[in-house]
Short mmCIF file of C-alpha atoms and ligand atoms in Angstrom, two decimals:
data_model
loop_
_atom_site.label_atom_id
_atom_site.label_comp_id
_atom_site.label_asym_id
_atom_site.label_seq_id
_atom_site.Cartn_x
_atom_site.Cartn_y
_atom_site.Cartn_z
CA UNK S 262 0.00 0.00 0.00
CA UNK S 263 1.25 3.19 -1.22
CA UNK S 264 2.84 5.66 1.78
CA UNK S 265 1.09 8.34 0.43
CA UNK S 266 -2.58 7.02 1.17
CA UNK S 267 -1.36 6.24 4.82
CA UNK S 268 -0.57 9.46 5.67
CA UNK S 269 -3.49 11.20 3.98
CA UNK S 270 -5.38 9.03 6.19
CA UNK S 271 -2.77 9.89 9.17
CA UNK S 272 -3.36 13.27 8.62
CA UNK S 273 -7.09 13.40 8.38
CA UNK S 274 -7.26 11.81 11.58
CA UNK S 275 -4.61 13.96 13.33
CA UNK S 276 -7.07 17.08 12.66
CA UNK S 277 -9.98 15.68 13.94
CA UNK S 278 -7.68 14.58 17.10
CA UNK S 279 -6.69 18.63 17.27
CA UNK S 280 -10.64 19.71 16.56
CA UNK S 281 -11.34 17.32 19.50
CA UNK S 282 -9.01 18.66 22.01
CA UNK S 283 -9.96 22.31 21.49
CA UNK S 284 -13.94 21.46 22.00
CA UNK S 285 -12.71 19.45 25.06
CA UNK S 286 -11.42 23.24 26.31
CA UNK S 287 -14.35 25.35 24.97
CA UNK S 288 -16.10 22.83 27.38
CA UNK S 289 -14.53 23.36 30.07
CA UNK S 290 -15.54 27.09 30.22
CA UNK S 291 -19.44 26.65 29.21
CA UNK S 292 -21.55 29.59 29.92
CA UNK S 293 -23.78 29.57 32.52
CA UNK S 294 -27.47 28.66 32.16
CA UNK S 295 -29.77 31.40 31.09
CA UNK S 296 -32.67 32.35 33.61
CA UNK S 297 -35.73 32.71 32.28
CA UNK S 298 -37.73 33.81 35.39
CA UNK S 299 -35.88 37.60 34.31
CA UNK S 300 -35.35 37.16 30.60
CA UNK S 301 -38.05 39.14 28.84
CA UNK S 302 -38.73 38.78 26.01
CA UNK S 303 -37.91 34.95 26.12
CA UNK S 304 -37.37 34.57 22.03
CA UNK S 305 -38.65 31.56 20.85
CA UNK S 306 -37.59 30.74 17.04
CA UNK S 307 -39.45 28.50 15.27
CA UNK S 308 -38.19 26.20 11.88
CA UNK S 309 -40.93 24.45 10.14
CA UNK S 310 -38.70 22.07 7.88
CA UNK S 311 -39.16 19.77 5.44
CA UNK S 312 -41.50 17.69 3.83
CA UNK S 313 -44.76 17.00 6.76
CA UNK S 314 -42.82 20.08 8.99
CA UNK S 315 -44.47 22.70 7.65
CA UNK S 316 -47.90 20.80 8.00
CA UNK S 317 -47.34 19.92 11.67
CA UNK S 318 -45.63 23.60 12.35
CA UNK S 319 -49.21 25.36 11.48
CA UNK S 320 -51.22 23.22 13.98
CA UNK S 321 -48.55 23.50 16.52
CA UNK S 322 -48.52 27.10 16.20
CA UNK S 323 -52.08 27.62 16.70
CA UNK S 324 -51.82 25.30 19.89
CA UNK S 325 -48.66 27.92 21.25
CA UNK S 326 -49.86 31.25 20.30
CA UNK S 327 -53.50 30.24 22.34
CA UNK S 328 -51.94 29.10 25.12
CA UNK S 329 -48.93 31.88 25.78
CA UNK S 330 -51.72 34.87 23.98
CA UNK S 331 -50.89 36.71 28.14
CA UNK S 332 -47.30 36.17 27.34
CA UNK S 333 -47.36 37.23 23.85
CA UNK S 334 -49.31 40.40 24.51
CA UNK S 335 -47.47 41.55 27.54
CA UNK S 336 -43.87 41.04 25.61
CA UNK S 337 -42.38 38.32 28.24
CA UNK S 338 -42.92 35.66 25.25
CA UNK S 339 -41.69 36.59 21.18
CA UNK S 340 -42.46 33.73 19.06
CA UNK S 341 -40.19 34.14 16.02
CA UNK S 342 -40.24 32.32 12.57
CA UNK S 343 -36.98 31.55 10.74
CA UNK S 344 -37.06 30.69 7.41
CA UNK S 345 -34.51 28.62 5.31
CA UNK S 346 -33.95 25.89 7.41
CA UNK S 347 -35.10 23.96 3.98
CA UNK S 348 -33.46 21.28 2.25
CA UNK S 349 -33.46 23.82 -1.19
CA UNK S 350 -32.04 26.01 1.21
CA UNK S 351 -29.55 23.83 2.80
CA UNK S 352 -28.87 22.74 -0.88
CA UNK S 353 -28.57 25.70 -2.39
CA UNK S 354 -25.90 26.43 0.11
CA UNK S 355 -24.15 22.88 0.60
CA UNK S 356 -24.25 23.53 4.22
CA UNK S 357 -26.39 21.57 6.83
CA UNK S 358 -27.29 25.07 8.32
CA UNK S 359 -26.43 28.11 6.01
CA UNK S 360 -24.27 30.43 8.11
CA UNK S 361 -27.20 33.29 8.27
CA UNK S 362 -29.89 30.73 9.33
CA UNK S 363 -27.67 30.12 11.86
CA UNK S 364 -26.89 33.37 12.92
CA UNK S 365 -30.56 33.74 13.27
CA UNK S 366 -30.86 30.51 15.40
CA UNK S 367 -28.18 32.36 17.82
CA UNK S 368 -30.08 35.30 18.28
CA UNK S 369 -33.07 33.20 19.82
CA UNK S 370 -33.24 31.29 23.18
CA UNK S 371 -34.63 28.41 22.86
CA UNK S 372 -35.61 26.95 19.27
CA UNK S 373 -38.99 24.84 18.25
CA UNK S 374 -38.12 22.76 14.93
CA UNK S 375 -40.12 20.19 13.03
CA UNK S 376 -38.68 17.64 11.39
CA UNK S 377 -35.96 18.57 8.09
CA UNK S 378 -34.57 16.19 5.78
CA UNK S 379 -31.60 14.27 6.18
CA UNK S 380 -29.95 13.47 2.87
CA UNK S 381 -28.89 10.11 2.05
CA UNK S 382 -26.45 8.26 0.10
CA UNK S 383 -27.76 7.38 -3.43
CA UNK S 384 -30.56 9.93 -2.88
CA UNK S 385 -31.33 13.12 -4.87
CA UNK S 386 -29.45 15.13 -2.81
CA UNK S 387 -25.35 16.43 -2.03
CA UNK S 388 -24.73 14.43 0.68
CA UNK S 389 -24.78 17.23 3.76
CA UNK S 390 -25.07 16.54 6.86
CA UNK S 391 -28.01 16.03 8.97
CA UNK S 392 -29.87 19.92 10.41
CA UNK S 393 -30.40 18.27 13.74
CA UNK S 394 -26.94 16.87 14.65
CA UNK S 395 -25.13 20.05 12.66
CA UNK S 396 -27.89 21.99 15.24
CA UNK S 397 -27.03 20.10 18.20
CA UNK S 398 -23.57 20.19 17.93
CA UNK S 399 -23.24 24.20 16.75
CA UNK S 400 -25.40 24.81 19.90
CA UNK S 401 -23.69 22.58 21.80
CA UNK S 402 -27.29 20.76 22.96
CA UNK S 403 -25.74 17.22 25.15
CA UNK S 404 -28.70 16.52 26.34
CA UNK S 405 -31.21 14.94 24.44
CA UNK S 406 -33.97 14.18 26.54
CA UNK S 407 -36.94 11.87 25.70
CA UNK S 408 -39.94 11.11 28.00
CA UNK S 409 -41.93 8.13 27.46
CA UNK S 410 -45.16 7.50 29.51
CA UNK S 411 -47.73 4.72 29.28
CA UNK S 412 -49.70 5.46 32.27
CA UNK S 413 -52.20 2.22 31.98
CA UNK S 414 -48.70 0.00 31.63
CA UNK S 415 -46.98 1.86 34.25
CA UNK S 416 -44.47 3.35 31.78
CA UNK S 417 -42.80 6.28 32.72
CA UNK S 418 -39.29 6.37 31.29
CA UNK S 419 -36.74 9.78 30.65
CA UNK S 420 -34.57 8.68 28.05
CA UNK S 421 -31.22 11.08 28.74
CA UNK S 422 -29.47 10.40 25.55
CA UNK S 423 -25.67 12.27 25.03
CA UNK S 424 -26.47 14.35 21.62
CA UNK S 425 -23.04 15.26 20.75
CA UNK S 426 -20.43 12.79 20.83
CA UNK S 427 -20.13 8.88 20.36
CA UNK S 428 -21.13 7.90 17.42
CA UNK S 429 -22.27 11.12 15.83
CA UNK S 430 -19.30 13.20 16.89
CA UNK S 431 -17.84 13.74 13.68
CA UNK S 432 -20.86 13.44 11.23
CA UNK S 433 -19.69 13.69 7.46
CA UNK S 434 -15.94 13.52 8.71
CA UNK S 435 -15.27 9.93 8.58
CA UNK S 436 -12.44 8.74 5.28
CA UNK S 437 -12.68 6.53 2.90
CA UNK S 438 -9.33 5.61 2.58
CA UNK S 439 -9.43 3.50 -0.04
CA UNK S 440 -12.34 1.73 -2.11
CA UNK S 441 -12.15 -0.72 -0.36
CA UNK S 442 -11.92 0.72 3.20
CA UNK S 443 -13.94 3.15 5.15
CA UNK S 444 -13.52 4.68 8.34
CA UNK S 445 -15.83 6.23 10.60
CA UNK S 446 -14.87 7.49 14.17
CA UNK S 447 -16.70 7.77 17.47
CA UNK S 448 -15.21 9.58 20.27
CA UNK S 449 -16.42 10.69 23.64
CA UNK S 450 -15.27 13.01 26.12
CA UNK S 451 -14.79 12.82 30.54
CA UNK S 452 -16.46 16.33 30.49
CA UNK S 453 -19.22 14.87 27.79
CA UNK S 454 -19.96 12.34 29.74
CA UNK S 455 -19.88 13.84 33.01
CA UNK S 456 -22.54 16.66 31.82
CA UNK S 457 -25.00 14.04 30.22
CA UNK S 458 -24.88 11.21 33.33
CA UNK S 459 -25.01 14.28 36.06
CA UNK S 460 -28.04 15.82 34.30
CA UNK S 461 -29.61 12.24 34.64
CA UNK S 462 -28.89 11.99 37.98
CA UNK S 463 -30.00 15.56 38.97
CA UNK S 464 -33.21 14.93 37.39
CA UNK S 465 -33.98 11.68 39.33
CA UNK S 466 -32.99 13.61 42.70
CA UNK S 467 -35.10 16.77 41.59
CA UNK S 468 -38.05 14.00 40.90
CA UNK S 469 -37.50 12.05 43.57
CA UNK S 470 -36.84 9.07 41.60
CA UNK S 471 -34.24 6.47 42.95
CA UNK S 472 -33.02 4.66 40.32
CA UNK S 473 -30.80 5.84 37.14
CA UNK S 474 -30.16 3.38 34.54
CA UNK S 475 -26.80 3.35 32.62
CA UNK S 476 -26.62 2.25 28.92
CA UNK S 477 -23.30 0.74 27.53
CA UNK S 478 -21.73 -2.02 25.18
CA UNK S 479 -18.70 -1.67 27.13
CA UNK S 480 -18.12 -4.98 27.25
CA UNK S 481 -17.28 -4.72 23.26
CA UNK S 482 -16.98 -0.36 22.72
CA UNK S 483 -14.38 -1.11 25.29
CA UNK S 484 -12.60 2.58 24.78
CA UNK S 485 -15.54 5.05 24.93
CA UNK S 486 -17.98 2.90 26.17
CA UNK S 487 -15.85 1.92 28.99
CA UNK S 488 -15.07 5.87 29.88
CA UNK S 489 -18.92 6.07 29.83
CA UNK S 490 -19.18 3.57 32.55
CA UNK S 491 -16.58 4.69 34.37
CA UNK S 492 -17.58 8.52 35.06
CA UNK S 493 -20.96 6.94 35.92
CA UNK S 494 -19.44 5.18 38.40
CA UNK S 495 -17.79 8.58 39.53
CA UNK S 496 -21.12 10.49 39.57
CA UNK S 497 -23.16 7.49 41.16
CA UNK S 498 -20.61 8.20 44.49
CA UNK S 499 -21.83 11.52 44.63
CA UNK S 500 -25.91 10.83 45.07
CA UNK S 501 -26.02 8.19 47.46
CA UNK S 502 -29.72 8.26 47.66
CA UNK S 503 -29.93 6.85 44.04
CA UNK S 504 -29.14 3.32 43.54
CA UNK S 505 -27.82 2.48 39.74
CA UNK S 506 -26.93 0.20 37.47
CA UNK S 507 -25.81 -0.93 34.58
CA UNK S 508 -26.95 -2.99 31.20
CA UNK S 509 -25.63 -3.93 27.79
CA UNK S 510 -27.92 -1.76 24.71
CA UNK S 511 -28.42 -5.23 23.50
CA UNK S 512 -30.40 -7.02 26.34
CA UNK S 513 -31.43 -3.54 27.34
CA UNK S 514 -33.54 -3.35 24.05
CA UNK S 515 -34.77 -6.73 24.85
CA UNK S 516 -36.01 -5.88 28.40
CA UNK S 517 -37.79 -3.02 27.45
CA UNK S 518 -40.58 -5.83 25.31
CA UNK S 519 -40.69 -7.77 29.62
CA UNK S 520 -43.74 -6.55 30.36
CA UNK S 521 -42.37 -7.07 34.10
CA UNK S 522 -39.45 -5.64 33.91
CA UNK S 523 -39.98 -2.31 31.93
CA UNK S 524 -41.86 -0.59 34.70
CA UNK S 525 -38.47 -1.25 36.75
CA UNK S 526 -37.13 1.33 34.72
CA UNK S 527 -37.23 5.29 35.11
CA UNK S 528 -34.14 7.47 34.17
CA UNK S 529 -31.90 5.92 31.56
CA UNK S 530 -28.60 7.90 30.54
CA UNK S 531 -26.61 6.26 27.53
CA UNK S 532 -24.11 7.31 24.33
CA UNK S 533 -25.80 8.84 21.33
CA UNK S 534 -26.56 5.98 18.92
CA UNK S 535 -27.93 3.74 21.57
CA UNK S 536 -30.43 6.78 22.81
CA UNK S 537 -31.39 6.87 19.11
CA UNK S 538 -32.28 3.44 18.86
CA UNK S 539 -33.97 3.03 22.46
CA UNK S 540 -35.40 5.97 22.26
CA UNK S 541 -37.59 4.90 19.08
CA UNK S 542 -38.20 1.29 20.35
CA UNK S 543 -39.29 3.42 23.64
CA UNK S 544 -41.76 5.27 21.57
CA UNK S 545 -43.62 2.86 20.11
CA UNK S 546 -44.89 2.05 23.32
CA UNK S 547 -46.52 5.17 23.31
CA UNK S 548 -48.22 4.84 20.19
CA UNK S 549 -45.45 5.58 17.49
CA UNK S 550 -42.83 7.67 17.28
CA UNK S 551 -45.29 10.36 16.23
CA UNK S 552 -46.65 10.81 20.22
CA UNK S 553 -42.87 11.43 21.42
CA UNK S 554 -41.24 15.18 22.13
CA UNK S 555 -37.77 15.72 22.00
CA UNK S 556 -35.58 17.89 24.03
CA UNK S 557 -32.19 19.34 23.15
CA UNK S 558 -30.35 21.04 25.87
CA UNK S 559 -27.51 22.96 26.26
CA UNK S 560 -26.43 25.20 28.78
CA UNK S 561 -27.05 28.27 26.42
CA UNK S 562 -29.59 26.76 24.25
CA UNK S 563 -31.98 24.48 23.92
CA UNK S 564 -34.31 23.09 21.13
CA UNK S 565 -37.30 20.99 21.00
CA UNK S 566 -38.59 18.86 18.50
CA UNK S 567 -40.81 15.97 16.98
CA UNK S 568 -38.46 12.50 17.39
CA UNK S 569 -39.64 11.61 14.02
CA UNK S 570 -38.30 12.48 10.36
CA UNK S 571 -40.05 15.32 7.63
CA UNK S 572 -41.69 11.65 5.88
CA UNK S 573 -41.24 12.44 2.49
CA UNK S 574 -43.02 9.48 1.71
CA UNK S 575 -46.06 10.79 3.04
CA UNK S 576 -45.82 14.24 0.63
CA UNK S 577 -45.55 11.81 -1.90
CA UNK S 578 -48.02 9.57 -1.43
CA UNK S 579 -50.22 13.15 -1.00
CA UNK S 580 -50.90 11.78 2.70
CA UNK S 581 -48.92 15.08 4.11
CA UNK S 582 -52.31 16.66 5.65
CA UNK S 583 -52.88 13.61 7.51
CA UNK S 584 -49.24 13.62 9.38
CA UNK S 585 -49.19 13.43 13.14
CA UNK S 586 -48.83 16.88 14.94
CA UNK S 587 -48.42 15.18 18.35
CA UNK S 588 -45.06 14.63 18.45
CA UNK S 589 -44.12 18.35 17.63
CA UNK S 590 -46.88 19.62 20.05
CA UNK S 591 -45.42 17.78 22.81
CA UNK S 592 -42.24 19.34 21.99
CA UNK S 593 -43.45 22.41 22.90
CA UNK S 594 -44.50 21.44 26.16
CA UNK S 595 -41.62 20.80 27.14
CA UNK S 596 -40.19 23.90 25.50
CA UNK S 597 -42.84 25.64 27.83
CA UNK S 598 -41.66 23.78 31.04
CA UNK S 599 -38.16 24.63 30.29
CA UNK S 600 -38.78 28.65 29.71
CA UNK S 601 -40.48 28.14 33.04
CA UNK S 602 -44.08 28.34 31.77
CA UNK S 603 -45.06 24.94 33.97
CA UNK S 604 -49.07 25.67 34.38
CA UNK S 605 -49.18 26.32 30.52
CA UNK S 606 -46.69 23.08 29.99
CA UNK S 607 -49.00 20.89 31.97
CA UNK S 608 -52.60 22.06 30.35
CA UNK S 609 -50.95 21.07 26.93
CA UNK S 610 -49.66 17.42 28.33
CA UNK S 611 -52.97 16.71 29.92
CA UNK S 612 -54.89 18.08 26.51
CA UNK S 613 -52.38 16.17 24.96
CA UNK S 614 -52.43 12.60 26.90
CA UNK S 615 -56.37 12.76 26.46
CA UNK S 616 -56.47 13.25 22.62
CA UNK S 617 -53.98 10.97 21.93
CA UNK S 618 -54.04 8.14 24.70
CA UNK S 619 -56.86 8.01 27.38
CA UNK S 620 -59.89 9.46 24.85
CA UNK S 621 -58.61 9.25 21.48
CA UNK S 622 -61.91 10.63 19.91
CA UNK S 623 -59.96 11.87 16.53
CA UNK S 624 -57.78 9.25 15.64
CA UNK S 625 -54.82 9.69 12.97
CA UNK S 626 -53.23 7.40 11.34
CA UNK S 627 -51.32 8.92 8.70
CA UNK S 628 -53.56 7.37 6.05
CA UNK S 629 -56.02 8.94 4.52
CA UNK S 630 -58.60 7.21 6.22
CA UNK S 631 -57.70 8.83 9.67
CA UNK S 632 -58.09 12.05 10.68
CA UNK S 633 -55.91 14.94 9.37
CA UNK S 634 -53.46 17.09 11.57
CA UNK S 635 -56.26 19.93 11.42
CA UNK S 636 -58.72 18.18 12.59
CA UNK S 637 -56.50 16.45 15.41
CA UNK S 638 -55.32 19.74 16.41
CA UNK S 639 -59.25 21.09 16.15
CA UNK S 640 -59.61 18.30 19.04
CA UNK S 641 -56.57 19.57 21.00
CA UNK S 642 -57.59 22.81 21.16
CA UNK S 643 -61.23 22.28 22.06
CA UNK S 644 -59.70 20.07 25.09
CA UNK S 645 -57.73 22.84 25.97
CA UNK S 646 -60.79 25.34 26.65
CA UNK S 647 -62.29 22.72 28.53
CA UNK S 648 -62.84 24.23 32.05
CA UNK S 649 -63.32 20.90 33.33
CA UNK S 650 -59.86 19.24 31.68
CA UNK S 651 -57.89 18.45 34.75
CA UNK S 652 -60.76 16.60 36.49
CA UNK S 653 -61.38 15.00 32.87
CA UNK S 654 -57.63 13.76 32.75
CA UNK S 655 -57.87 12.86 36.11
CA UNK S 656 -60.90 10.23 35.79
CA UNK S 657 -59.98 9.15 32.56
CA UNK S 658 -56.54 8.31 33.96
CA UNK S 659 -58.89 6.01 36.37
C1 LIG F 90 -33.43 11.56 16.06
C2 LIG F 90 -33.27 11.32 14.59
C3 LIG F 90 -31.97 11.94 14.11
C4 LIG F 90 -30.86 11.24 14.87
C5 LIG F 90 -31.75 11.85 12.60
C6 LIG F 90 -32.86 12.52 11.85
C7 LIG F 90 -30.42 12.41 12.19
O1 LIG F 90 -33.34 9.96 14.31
O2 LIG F 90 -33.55 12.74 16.46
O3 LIG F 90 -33.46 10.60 16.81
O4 LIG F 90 -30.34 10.22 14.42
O5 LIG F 90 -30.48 11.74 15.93
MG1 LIG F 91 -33.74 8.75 15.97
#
């Protein structure tokens, strides 16, 4: 093998070892979190994406601006729209988020996206990189955090999966260094992990919850799995009311099917990919990964979205209209909770568990035999000027 196509590779890697080392720093001197109790007005920016995004962005809309029309009015509350987070736009650019789009992104606080498209090999698109993971890691968003509740199966999981590293960490940067072989690269960092497992941990304490799960394949991923595994082990030490443990992503996914063992769980913290996968399975639980919000949180930022993808299929097949709002609306309940907006977060997750889980009067499908996202979001908002909806959610919970 020719020298030359060594040290092209040698060198390729060497950069990405530098780019590493100098995030490692920047995270060592994060800013502090913002508070949102004084912030006024809190600016939240909205994307509405690709292919069903724009769809499920109107309905969600209408659900926000009803339920923050105090905040709106009396300026503690912007809600801002910013356009050309597109594919054409993305395209047009080559960049997974155009450099004024993300300027724009910046000048908000916290972010509400539905879902944009991910181009893939062999599709018709230049292979950028993915909005989401270019907007997690430019915002520096670790956290990715994913509750799952099945109330009548006594599910009630928080997925804390790391959103920057592992896996994902270096995105379109991997080599092929030959035809016939291809690198990728996953790398984690101490301080990576530390912020991700603490944040699990300070949630169960805040929640009272006494038992943090910790996701690995360290017994294989010995190198960054194992570094995983072994800060948890750190951080465990320091909340001694909170017993954990850990499993392998394989039986993991396998235990989450035992009926008996499931409810066991509550908190689970775990590297990127696995959280992606889990997550999902998690979801469907739920009732697809249309019911599911997402969190992304940083210590600056943080943005909330649906956990599914823009479903191009759907626009295709001319099924767009009938596309699940659910999963975006729930988003921005938890983008209310985190601005500190908790009365208005929990109206819109009661309106929400009752038209999609304990009533279900409108039910979607995303065929055109279901209901469409207007008329599902018709239903949310009626249950939301319901005097009567927290004694409705209350007996229907049984
Ligand atoms: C998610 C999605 C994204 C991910 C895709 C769209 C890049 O699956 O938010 O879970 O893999 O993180
Ligand atoms: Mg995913």
């Amino acid at each position: 093998m020719s020298s030359d196509v060594i040290d092209r590779a040698t060198a390729h890697f060497g950069k990405l070892v530098e780019e590493q080392l100098a995030r490692v720093l920047r995270m060592k001197s994060a800013e502090p979190p913002l508070d949102f109790a004084t912030l006024q007005p809190i600016v939240v920016g909205i994307c509405f994406g690709d292919g069903i995004g724009p769809i499920i962005s109107k309905q969600t809309m209408r659900v926000l601006d009803n339920l923050l029309a105090d905040e709106i009015r009396s300026g503690k509350v912007e809600l801002r729209t910013i356009e050309g987070l597109t594919i054409e736009n993305r395209v047009t650019h080559l960049k997974a988020i155009p450099d004024d789009v993300l300027a724009e992104l910046k000048a908000c606080h916290v972010i509400l996206k539905a879902p944009t498209t991910t181009p893939e090999k062999g599709g018709p698109y230049p292979n950028i990189e993915s909005a989401n993971v270019a907007m997690r890691r430019a915002l520096d968003l670790y956290a990715n955090v994913r509750p799952i509740k099945v109330p009548k199966e006594g599910i009630d999981w928080v997925i804390f999966r790391e959103n920057t590293e592992g896996a994902y960490i270096l995105g379109s940067k991997g080599i092929a260094v030959t035809d016939d072989l291809a690198f990728d690269f996953t790398a984690v960092t101490r301080q990576g992990c530390e912020r991700i497992i603490r944040m699990a941990f300070e949630y169960a304490r805040t929640n009272g919850i006494t038992k943090v799960t910790v996701v690995t394949k360290a017994n294989v991923i010995k190198t960054t799995d194992g570094l995983f595994l072994e800060v948890a082990e750190q951080i465990g030490k320091e909340y001694p009311g909170i017993t954990w443990d850990a499993w392998y992503i394989d039986i993991m996914t396998a235990k989450l099917i035992d009926p008996k063992r499931r409810t066991q769980f509550r908190v689970m913290v775990m590297p990127n990919l696995y959280g992606d996968i889990l997550s999902d399975e998690a979801a469907e639980f739920q009732g697809g990964v249309g019911t599911a919000g997402s969190a992304n949180i940083g210590s600056r930022y943080a943005m909330f979205e649906a956990i599914h993808g823009s479903a191009p299929r759907m626009i295709d097949e001319g099924r767009g209209d009938y596309a699940d709002p659910a999963s975006l609306m729930r988003a921005g309940s938890m983008l209310l909770r985190h601005i500190g907006l908790v009365a208005q977060a929990d109206r819109l997750d009661m309106a929400l568990d009752v038209c999609t889980m304990l009533e279900k009067k409108v039910q979607i499908t995303g065929r055109t035999s279901g209901a469409t996202a207007q008329a599902f979001s018709d239903y949310v908002m009626a249950t939301l000027a319901d005097p009567t909806l927290p004694a409705r959610h209350a007996a229907l919970l049984g």
